[in-house]
PDB file of C-alpha atoms in Angstrom:
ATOM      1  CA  UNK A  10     -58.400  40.368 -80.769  1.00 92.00           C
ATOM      2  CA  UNK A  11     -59.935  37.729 -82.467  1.00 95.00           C
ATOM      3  CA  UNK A  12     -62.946  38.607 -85.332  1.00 97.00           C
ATOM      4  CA  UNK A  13     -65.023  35.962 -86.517  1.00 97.00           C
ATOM      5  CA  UNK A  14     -66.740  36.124 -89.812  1.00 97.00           C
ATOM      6  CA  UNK A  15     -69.271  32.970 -89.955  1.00 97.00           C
ATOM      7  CA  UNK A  16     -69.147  30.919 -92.823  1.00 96.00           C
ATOM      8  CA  UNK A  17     -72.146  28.938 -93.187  1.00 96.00           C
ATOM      9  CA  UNK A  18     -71.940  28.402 -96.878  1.00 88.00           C
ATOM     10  CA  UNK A  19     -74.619  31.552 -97.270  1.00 81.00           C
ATOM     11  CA  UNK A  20     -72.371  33.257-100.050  1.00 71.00           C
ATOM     12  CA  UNK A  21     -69.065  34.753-101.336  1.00 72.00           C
ATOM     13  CA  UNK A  22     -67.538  36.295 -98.490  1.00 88.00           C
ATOM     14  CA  UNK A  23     -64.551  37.536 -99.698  1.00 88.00           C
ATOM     15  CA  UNK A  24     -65.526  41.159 -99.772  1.00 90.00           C
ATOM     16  CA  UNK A  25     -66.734  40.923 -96.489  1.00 92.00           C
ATOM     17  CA  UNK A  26     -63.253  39.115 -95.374  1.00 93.00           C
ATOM     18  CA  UNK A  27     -61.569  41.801 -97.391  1.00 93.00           C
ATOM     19  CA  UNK A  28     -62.968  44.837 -95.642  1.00 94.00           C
ATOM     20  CA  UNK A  29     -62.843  43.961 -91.993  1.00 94.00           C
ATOM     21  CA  UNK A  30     -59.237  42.576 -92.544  1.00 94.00           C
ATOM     22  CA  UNK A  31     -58.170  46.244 -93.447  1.00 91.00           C
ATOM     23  CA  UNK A  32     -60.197  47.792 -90.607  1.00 93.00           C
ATOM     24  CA  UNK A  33     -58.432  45.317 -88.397  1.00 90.00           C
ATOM     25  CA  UNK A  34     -55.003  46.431 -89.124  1.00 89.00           C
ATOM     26  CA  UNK A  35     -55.326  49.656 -87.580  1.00 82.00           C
ATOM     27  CA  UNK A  36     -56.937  48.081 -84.740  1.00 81.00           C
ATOM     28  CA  UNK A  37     -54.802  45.139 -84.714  1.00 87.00           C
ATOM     29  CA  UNK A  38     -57.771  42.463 -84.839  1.00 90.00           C
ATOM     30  CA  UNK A  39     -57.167  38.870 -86.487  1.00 93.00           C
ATOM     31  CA  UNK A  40     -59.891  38.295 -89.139  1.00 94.00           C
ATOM     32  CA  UNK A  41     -61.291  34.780 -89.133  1.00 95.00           C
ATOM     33  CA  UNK A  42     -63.510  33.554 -91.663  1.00 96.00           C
ATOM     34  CA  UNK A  43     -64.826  30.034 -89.604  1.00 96.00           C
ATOM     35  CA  UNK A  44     -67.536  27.358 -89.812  1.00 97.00           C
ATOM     36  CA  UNK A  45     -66.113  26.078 -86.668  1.00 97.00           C
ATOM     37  CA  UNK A  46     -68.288  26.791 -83.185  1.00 98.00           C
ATOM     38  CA  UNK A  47     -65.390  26.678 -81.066  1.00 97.00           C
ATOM     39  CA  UNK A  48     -63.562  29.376 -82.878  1.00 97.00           C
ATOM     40  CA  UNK A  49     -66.961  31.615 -82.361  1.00 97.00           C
ATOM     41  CA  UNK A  50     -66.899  30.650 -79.136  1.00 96.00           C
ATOM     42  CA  UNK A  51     -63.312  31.813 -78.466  1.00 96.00           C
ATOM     43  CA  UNK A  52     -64.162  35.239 -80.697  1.00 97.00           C
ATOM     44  CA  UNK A  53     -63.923  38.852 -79.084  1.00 97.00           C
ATOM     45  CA  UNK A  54     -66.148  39.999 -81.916  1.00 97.00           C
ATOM     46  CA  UNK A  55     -68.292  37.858 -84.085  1.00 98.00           C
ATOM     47  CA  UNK A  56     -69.794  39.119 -87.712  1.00 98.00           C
ATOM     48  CA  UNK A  57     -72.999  37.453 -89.137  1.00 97.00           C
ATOM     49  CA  UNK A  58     -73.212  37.775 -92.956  1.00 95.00           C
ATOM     50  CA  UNK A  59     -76.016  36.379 -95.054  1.00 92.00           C
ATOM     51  CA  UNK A  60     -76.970  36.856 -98.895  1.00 91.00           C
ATOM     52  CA  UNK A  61     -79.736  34.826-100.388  1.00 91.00           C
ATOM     53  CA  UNK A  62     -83.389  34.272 -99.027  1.00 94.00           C
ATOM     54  CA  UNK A  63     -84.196  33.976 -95.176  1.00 96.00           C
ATOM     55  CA  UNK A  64     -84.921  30.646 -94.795  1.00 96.00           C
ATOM     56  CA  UNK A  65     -82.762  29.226 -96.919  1.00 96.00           C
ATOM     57  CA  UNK A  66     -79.833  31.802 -94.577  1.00 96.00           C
ATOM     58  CA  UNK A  67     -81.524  30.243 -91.449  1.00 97.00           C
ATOM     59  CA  UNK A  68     -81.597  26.748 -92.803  1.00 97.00           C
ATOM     60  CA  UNK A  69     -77.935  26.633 -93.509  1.00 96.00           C
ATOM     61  CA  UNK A  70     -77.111  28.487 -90.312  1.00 97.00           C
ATOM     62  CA  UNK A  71     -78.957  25.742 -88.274  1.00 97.00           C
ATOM     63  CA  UNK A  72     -77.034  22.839 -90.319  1.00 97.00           C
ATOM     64  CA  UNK A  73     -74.069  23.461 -89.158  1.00 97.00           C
ATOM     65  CA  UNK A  74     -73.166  21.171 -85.891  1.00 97.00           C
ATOM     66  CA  UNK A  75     -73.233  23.446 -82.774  1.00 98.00           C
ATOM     67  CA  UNK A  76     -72.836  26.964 -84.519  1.00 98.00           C
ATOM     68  CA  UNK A  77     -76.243  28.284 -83.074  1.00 98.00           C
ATOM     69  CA  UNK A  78     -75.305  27.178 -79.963  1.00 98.00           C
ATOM     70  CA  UNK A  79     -71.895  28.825 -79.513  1.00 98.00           C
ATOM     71  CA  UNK A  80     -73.620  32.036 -81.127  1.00 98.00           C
ATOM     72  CA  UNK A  81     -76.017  31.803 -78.814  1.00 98.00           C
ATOM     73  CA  UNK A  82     -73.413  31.158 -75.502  1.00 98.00           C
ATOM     74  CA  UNK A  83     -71.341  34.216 -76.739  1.00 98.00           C
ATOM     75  CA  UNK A  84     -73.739  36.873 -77.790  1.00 98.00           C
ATOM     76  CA  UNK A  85     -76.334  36.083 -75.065  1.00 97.00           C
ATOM     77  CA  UNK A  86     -74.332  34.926 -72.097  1.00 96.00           C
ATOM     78  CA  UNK A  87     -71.259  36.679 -72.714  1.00 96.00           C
ATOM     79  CA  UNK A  88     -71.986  39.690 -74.565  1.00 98.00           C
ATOM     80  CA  UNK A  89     -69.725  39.658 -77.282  1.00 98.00           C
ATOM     81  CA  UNK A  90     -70.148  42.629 -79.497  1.00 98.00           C
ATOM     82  CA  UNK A  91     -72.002  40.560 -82.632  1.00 98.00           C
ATOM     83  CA  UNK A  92     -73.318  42.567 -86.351  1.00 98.00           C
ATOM     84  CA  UNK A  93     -75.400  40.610 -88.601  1.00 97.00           C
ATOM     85  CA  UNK A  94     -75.320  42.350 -91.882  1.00 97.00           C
ATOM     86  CA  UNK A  95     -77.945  41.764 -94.452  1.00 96.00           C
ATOM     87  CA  UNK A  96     -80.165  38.836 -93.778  1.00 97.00           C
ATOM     88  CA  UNK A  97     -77.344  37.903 -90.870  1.00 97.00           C
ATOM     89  CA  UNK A  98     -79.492  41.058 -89.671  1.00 98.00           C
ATOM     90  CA  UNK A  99     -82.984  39.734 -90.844  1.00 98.00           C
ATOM     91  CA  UNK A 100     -82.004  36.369 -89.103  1.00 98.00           C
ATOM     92  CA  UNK A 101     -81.501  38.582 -85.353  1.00 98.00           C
ATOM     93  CA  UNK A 102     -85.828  38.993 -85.807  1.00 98.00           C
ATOM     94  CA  UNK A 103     -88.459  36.786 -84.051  1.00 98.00           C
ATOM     95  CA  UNK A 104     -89.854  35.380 -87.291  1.00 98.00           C
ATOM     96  CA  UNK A 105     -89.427  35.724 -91.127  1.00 97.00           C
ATOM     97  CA  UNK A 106     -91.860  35.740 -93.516  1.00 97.00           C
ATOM     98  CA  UNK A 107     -90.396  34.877 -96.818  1.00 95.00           C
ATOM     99  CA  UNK A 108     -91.930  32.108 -98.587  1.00 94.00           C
ATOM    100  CA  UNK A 109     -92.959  30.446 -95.456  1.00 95.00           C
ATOM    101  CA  UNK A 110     -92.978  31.302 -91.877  1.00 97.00           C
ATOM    102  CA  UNK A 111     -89.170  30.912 -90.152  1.00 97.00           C
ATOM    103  CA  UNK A 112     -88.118  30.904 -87.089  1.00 98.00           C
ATOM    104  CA  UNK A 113     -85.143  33.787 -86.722  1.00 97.00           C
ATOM    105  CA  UNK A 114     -82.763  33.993 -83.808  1.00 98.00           C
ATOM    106  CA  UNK A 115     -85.332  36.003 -81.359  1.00 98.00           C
ATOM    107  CA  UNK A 116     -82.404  38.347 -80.573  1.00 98.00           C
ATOM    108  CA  UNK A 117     -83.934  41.647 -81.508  1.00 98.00           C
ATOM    109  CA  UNK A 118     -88.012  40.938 -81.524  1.00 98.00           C
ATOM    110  CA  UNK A 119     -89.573  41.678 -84.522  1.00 98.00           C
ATOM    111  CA  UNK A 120     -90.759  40.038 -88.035  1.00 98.00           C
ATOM    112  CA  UNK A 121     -89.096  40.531 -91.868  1.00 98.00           C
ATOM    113  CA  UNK A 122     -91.485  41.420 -94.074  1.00 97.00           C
ATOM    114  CA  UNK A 123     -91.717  42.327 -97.801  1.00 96.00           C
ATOM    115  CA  UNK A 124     -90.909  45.650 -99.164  1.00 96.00           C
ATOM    116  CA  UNK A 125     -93.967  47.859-100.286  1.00 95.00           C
ATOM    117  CA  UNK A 126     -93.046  50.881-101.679  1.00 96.00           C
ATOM    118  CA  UNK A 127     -96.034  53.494-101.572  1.00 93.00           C
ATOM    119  CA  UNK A 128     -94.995  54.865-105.311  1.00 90.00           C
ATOM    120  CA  UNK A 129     -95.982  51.612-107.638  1.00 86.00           C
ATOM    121  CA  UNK A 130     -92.869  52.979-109.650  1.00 90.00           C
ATOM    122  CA  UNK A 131     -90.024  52.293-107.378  1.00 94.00           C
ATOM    123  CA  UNK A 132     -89.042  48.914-108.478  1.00 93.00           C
ATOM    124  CA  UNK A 133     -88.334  45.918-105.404  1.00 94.00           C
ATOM    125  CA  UNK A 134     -85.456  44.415-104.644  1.00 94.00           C
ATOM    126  CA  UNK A 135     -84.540  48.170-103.045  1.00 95.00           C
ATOM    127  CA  UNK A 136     -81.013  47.821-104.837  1.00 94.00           C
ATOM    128  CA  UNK A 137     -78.577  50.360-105.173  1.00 95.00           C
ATOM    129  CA  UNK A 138     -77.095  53.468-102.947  1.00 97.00           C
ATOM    130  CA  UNK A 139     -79.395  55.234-100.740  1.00 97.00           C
ATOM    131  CA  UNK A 140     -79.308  57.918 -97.712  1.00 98.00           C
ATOM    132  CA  UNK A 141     -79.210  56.490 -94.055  1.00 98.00           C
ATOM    133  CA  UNK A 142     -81.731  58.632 -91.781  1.00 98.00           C
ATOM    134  CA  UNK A 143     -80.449  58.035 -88.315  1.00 98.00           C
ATOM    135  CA  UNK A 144     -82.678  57.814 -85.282  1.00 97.00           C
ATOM    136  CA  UNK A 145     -80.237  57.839 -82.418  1.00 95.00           C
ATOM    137  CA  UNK A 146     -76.688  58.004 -81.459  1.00 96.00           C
ATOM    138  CA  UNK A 147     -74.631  54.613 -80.759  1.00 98.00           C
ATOM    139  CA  UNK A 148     -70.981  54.366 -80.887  1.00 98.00           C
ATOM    140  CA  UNK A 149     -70.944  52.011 -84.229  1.00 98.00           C
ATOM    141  CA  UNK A 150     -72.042  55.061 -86.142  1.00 98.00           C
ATOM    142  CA  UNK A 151     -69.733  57.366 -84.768  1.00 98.00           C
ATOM    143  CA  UNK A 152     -68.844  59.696 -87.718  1.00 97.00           C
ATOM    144  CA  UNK A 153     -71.509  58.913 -89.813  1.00 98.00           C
ATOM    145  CA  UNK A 154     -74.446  60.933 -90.487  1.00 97.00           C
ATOM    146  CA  UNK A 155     -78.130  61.428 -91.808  1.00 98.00           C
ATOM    147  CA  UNK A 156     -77.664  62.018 -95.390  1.00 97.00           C
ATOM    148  CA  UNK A 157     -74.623  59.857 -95.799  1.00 98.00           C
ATOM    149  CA  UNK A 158     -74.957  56.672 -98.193  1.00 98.00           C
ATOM    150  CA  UNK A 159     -74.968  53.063 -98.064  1.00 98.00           C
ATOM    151  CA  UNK A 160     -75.541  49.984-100.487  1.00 97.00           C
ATOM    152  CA  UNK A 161     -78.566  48.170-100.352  1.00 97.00           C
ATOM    153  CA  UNK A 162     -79.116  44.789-102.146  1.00 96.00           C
ATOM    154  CA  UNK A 163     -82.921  42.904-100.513  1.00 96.00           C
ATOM    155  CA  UNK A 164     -86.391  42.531-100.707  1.00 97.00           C
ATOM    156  CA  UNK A 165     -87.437  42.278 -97.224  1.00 97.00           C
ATOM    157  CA  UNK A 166     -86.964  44.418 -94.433  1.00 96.00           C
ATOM    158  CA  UNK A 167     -86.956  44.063 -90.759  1.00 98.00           C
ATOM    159  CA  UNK A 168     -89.710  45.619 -88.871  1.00 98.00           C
ATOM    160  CA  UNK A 169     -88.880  45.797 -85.241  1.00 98.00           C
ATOM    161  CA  UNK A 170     -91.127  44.848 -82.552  1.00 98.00           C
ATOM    162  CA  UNK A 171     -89.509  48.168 -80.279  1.00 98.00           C
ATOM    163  CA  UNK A 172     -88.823  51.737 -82.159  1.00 97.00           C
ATOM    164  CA  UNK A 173     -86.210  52.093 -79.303  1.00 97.00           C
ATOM    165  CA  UNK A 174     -84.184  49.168 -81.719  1.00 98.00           C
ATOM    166  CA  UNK A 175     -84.689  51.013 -84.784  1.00 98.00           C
ATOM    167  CA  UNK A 176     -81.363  52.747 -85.727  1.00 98.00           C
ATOM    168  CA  UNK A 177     -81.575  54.138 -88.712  1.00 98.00           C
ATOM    169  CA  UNK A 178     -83.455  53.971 -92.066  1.00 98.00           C
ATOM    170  CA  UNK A 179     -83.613  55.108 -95.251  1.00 98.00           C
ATOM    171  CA  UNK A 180     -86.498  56.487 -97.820  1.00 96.00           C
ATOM    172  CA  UNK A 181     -88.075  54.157-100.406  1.00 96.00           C
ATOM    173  CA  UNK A 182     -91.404  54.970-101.121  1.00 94.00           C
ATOM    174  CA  UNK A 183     -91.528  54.573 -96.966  1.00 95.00           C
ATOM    175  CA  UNK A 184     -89.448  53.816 -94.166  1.00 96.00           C
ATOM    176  CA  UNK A 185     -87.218  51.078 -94.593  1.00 97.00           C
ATOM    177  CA  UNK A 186     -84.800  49.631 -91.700  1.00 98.00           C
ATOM    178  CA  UNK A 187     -81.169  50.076 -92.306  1.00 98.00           C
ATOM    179  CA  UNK A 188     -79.587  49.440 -89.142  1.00 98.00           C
ATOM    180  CA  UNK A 189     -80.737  47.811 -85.711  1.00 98.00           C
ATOM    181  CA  UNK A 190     -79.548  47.433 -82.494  1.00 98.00           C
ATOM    182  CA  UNK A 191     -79.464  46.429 -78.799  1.00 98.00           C
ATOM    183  CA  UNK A 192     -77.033  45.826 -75.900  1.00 98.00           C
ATOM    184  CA  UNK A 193     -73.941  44.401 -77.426  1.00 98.00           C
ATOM    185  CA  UNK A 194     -76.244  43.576 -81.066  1.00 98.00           C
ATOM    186  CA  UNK A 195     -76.053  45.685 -83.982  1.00 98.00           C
ATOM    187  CA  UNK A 196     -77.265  44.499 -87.794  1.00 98.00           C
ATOM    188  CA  UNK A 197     -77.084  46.095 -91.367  1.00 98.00           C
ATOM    189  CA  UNK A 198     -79.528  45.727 -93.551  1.00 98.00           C
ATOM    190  CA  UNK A 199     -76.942  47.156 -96.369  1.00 97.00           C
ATOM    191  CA  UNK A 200     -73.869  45.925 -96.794  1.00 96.00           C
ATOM    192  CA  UNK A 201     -70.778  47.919 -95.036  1.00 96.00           C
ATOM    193  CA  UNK A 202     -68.090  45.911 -97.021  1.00 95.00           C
ATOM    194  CA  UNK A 203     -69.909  47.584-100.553  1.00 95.00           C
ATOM    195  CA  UNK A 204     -70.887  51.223 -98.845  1.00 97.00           C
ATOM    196  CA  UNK A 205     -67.337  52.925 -99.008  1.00 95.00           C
ATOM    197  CA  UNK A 206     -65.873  55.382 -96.444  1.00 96.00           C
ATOM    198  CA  UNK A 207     -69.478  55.184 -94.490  1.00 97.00           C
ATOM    199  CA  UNK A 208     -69.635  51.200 -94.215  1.00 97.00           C
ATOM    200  CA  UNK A 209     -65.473  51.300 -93.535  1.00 96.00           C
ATOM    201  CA  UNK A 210     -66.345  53.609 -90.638  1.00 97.00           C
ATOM    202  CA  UNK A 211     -68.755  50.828 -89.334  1.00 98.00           C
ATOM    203  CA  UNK A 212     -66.625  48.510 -89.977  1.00 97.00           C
ATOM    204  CA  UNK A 213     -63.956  50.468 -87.678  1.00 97.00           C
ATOM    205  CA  UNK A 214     -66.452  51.195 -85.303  1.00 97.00           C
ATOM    206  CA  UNK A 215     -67.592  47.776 -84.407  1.00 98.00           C
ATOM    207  CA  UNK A 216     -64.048  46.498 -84.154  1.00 97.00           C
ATOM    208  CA  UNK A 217     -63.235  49.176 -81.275  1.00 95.00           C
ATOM    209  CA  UNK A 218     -67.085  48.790 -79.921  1.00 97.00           C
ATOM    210  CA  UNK A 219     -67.237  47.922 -76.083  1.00 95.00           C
ATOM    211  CA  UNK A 220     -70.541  47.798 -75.179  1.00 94.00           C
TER     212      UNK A 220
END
């Protein structure tokens, strides 16, 4: 089984590499980190990351010759079981709304907007470890739990367009997304490869994930 990580120059992804390379052992799955479409487009499983802001992410996504496309032919036409994790999530939303209006991916419809915390004390970026609140059951969270803990790192949050997409979230002076999904689409707003035994789990999760 072949895992691609895309590298589209949107920051270190060594942890990222690191983590899903020791998940994949006990599955057997080949870790790829690739900026080349037709190595996506040959992938059984195919991993989004993104660190920075959204449409700078979305920007360098679209510069790279054919990528969208072959993301587009293998998540949409063929189903291939895809996670976006931090703004690789953001980027699965209708529209972003940092600094200017962008275009995401349209894959899960919603907008990213900026984080508002209710209590003026609770400082933005949301940065550190906080408790997942899950909404519904799907495989990729097998084993993990309300109350279990994940690391956040953003600004911006995904609001989706249908509460049927909204996974889980967690409490920061209000509801903010942590995980969303559809079909053969899941995303992160936290970052599995930095959450421990819970993002591991995911991590394990997604690589045996047939949706």
């Amino acid at each position: 089984m072949l895992v691609a990580l895309v590298d589209y120059d949107s920051g270190n992804l060594h942890s990222a590499e690191k983590a899903f390379a020791l998940m994949g052992r006990k599955s057997g799955a080949g870790i790829t980190v690739t900026s080349d479409p037709d190595v996506v487009s040959r992938a059984d499983r195919i991993v989004l990351p993104g660190d920075g802001a959204f449409p700078a992410c979305k920007a360098a996504l679209d510069a790279v010759p054919g990528m969208v496309e072959a993301l587009r032919e293998a998540v949409e036409n063929r189903a291939v079981p895809f996670m976006g994790i931090c703004v690789g999530m953001q980027m699965l939303a209708d529209t972003g709304h940092e600094y200017r209006d962008t275009a995401g991916l349209g894959w899960i419809g919603g907008e990213i907007d900026a984080i508002r915390p209710d209590d003026l004390a609770l400082k933005v970026p949301h940065m550190g470890w906080n408790e997942l609140r899950l909404h519904r059951d799907h495989p990729v969270l097998e084993g993990i739990s309300t109350g279990d803990h994940a690391y956040f790192v953003h600004s911006w949050q995904f609001h989706p367009a249908d509460p049927a997409h909204l996974l889980a979230d967690a409490e920061y002076g209000g509801e903010v997304t942590a995980i969303v999904g559809r079909d053969n689409i899941i995303g992160t707003q936290f970052h599995p490869e930095k959450s421990q035994t819970v993002g591991l789990r995911i991590i394990e999760n997604f690589l045996s994930w047939n949706p």
